[in-house]
PDB file of N, CA and C in Angstrom:
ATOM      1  N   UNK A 118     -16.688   1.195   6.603  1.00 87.00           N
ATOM      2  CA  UNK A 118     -16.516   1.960   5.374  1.00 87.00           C
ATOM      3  C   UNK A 118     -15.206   1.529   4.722  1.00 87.00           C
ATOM      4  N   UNK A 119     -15.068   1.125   3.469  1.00 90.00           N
ATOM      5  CA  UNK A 119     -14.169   1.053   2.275  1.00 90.00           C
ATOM      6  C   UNK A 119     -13.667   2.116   1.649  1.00 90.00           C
ATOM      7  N   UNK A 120     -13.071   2.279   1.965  1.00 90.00           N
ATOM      8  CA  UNK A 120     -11.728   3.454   0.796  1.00 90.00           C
ATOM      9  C   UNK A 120     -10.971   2.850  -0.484  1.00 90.00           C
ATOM     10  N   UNK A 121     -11.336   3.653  -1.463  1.00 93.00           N
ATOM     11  CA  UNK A 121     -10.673   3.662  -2.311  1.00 93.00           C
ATOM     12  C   UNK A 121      -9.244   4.044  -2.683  1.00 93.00           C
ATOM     13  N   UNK A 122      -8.240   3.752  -3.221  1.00 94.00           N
ATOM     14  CA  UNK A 122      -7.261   4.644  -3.478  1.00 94.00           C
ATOM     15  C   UNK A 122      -5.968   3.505  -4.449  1.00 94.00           C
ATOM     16  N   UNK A 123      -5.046   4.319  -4.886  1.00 95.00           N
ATOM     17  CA  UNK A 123      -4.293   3.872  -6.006  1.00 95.00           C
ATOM     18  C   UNK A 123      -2.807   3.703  -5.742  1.00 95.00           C
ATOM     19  N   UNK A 124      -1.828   2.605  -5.987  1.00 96.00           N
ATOM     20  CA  UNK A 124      -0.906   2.725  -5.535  1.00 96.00           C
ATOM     21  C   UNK A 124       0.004   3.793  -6.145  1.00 96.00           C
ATOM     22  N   UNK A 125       1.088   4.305  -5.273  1.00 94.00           N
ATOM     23  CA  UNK A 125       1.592   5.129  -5.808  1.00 94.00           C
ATOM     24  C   UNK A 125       3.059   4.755  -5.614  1.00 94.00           C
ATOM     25  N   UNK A 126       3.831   4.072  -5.011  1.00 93.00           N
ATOM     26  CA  UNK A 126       4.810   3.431  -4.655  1.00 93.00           C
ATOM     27  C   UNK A 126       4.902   2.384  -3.969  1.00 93.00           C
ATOM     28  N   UNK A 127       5.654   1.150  -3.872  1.00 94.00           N
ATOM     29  CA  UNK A 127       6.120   0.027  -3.605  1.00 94.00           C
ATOM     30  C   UNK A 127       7.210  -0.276  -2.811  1.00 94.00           C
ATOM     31  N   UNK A 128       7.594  -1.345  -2.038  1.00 90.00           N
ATOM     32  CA  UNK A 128       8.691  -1.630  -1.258  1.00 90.00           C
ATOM     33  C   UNK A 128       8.931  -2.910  -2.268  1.00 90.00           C
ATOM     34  N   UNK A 129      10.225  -3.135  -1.428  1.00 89.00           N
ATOM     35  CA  UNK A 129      11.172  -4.582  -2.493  1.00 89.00           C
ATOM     36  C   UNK A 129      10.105  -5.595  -2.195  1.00 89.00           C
ATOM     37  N   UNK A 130       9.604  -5.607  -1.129  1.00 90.00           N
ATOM     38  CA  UNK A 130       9.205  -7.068  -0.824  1.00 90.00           C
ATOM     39  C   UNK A 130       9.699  -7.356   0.411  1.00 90.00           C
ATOM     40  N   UNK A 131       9.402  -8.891   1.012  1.00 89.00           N
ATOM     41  CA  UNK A 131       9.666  -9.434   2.439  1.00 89.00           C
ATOM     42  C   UNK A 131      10.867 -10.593   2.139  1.00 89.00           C
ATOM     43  N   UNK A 132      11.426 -11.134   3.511  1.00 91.00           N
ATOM     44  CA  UNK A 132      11.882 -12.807   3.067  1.00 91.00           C
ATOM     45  C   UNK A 132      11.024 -13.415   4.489  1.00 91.00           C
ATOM     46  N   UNK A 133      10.899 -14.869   4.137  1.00 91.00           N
ATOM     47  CA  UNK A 133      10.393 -15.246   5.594  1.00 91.00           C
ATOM     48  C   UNK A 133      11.448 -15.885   5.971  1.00 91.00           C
ATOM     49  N   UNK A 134      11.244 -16.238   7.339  1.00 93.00           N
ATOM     50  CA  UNK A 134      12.001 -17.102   8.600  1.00 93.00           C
ATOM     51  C   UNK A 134      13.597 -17.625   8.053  1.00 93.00           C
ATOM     52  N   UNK A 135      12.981 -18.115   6.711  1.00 95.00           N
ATOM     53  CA  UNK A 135      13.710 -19.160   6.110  1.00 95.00           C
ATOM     54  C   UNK A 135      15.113 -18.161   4.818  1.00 95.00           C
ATOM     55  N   UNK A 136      14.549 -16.681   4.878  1.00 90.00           N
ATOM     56  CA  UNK A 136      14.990 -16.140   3.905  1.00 90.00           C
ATOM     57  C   UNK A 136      14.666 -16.354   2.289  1.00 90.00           C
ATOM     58  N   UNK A 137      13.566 -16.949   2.098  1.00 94.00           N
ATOM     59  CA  UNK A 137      12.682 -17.131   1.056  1.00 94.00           C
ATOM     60  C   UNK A 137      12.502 -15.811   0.578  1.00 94.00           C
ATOM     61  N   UNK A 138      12.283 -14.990  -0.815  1.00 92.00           N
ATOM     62  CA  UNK A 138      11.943 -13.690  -0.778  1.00 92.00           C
ATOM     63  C   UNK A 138      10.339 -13.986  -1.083  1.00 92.00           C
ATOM     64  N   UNK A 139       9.290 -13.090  -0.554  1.00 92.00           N
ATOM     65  CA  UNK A 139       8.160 -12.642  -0.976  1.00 92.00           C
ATOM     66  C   UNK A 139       7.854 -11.326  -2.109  1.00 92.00           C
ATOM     67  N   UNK A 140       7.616 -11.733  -3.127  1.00 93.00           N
ATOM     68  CA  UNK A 140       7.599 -10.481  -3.351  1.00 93.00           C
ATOM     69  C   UNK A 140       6.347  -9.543  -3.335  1.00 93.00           C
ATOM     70  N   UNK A 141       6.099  -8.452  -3.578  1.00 93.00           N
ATOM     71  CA  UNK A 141       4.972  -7.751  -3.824  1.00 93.00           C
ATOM     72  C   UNK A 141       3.828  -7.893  -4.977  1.00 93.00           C
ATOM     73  N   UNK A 142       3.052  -8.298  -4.488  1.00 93.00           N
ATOM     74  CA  UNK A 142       1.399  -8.590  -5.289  1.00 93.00           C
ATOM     75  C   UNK A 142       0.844  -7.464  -5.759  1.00 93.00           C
ATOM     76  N   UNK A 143       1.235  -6.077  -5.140  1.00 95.00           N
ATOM     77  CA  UNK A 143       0.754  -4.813  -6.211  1.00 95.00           C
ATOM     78  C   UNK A 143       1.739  -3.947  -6.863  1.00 95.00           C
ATOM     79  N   UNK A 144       1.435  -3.029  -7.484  1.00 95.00           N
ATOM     80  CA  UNK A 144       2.257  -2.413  -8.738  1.00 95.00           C
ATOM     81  C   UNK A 144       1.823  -0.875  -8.215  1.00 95.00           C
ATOM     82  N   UNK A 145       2.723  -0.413  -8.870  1.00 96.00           N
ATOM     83  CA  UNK A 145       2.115   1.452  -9.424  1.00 96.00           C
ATOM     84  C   UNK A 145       1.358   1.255  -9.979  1.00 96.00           C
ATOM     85  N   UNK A 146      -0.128   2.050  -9.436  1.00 96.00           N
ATOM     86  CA  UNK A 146      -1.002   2.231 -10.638  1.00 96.00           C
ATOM     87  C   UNK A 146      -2.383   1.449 -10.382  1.00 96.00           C
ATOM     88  N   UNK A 147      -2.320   0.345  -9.674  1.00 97.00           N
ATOM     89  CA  UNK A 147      -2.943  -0.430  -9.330  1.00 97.00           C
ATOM     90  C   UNK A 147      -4.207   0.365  -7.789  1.00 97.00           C
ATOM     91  N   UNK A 148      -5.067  -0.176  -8.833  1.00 97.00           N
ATOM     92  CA  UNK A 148      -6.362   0.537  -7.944  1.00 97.00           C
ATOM     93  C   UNK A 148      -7.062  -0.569  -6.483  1.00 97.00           C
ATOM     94  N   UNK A 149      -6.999  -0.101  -5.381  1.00 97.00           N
ATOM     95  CA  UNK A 149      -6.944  -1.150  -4.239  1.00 97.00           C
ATOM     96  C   UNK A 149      -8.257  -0.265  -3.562  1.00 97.00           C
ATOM     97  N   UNK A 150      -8.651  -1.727  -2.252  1.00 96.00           N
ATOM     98  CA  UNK A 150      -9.433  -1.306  -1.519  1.00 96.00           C
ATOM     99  C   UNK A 150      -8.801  -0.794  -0.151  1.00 96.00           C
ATOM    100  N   UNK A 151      -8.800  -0.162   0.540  1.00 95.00           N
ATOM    101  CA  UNK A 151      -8.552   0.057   2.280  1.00 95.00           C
ATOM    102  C   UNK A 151      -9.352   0.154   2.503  1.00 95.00           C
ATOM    103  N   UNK A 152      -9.259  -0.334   4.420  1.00 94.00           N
ATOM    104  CA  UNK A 152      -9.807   0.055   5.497  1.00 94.00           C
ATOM    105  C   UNK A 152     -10.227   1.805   5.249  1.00 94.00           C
ATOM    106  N   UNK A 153     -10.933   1.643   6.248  1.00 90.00           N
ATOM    107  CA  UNK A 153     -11.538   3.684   6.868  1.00 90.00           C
ATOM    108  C   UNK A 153     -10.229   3.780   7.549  1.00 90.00           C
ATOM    109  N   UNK A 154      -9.951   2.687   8.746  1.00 89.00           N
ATOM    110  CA  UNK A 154      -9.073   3.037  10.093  1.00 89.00           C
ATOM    111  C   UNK A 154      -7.687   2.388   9.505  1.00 89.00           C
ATOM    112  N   UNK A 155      -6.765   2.495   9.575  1.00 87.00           N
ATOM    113  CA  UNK A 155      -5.271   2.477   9.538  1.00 87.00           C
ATOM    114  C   UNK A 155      -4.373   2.876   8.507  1.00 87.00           C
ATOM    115  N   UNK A 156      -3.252   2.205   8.459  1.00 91.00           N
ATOM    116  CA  UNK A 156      -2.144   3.658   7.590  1.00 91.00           C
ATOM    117  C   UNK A 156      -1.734   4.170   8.557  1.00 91.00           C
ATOM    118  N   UNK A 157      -0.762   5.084   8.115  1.00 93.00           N
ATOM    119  CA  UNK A 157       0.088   5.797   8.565  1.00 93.00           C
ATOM    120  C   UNK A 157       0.141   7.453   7.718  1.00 93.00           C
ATOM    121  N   UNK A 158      -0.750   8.477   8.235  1.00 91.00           N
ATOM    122  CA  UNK A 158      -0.645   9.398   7.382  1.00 91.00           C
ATOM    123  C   UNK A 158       0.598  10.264   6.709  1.00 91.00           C
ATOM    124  N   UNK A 159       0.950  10.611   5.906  1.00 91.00           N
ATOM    125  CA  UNK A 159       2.381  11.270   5.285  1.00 91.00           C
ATOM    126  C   UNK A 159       1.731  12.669   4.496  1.00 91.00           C
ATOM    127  N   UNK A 160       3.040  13.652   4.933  1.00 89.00           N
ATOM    128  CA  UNK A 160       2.494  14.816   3.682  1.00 89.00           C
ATOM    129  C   UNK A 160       4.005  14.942   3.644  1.00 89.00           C
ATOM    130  N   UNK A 161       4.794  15.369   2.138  1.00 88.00           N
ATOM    131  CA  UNK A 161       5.928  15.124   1.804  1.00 88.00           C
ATOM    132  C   UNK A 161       6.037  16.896   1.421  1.00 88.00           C
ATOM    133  N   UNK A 162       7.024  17.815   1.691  1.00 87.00           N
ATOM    134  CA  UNK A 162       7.389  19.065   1.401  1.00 87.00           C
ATOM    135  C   UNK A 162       7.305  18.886  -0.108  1.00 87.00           C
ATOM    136  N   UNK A 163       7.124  20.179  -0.827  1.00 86.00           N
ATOM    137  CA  UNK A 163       6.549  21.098  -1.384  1.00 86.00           C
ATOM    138  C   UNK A 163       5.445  20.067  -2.016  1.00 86.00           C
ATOM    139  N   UNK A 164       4.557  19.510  -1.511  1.00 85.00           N
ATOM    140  CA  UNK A 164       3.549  18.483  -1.863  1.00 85.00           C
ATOM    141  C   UNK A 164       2.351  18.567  -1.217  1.00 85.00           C
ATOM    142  N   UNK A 165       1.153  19.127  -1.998  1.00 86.00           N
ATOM    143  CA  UNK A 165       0.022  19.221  -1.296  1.00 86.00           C
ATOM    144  C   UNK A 165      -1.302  18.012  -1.157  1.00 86.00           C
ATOM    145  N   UNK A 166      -0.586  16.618  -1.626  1.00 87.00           N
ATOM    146  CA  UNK A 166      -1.558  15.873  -1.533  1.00 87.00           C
ATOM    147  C   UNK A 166      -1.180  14.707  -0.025  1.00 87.00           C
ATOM    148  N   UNK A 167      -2.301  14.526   0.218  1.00 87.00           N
ATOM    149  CA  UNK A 167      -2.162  13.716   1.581  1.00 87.00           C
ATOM    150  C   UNK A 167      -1.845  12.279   0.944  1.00 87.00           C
ATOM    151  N   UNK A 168      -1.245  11.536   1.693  1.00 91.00           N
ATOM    152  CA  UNK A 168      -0.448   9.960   1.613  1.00 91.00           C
ATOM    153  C   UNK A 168      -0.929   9.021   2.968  1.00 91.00           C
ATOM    154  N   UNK A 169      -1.140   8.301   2.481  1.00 92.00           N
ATOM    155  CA  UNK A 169      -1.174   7.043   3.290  1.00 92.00           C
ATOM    156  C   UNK A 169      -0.491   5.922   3.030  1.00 92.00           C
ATOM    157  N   UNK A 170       0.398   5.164   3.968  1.00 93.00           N
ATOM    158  CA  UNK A 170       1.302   4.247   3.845  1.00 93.00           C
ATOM    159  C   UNK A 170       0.213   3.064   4.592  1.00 93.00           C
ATOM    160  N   UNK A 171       0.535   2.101   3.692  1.00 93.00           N
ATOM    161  CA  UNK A 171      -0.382   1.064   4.119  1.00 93.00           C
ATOM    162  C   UNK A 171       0.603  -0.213   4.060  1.00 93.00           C
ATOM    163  N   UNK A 172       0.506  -1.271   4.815  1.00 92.00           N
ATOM    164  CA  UNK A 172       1.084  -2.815   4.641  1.00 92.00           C
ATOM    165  C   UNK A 172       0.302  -3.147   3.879  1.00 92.00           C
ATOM    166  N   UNK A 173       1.261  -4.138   2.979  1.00 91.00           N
ATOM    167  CA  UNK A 173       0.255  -5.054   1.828  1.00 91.00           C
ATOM    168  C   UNK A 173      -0.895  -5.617   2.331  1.00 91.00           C
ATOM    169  N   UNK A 174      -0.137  -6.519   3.824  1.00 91.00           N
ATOM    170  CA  UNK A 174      -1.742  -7.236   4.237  1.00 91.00           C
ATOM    171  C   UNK A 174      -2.771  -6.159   4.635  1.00 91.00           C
ATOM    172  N   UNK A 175      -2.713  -5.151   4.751  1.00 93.00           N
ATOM    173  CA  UNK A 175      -3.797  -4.443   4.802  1.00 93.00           C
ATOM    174  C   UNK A 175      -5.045  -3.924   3.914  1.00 93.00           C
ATOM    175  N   UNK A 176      -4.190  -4.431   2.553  1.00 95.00           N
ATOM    176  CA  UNK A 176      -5.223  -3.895   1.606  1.00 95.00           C
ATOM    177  C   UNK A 176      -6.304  -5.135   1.496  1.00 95.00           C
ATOM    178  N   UNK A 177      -7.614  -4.369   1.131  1.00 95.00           N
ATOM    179  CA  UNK A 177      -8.748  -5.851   1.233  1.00 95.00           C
ATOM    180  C   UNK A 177      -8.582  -5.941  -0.157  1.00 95.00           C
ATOM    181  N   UNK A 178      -8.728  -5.370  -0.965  1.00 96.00           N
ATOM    182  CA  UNK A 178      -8.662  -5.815  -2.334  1.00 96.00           C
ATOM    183  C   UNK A 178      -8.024  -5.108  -3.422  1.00 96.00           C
ATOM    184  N   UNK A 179      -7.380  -5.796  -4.169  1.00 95.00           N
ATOM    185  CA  UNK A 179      -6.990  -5.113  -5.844  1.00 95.00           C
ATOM    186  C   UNK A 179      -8.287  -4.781  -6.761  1.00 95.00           C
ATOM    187  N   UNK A 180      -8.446  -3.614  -7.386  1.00 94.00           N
ATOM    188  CA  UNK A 180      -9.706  -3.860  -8.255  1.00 94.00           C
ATOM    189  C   UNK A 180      -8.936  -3.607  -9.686  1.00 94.00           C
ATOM    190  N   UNK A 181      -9.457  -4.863 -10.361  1.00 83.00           N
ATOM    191  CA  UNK A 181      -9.025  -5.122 -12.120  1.00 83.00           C
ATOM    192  C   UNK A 181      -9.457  -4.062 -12.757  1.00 83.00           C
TER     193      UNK A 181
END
């Protein structure tokens, strides 16, 4: 099963080995695919919506 869901925040980005920076391939706002299974669940005080923290490589797809 495929999950839907939308980004809602971003990290800076990576560097590799070499200190190269990577940066991030998605945005706020940007509508993605996940897995059913992984993430990291989050619920943030006085906030009633559930969060999932995901690694970039985890997402299967961006949808345009």
């Amino acid at each position: 099963k495929v999950l839907h869901g939308e980004v809602v925040a971003v990290g800076p980005g990576a560097r590799k080995d070499n200190g190269d920076f990577i940066p991030v391939q998605v945005k706020v706002g940007d509508k993605v695919l996940l897995p059913e299974y992984g993430g990291t669940k989050v619920n943030l005080e006085n906030d009633e919506k559930e969060y999932h923290l995901f690694r970039e490589n985890d997402i299967l797809a961006k949808i345009e």
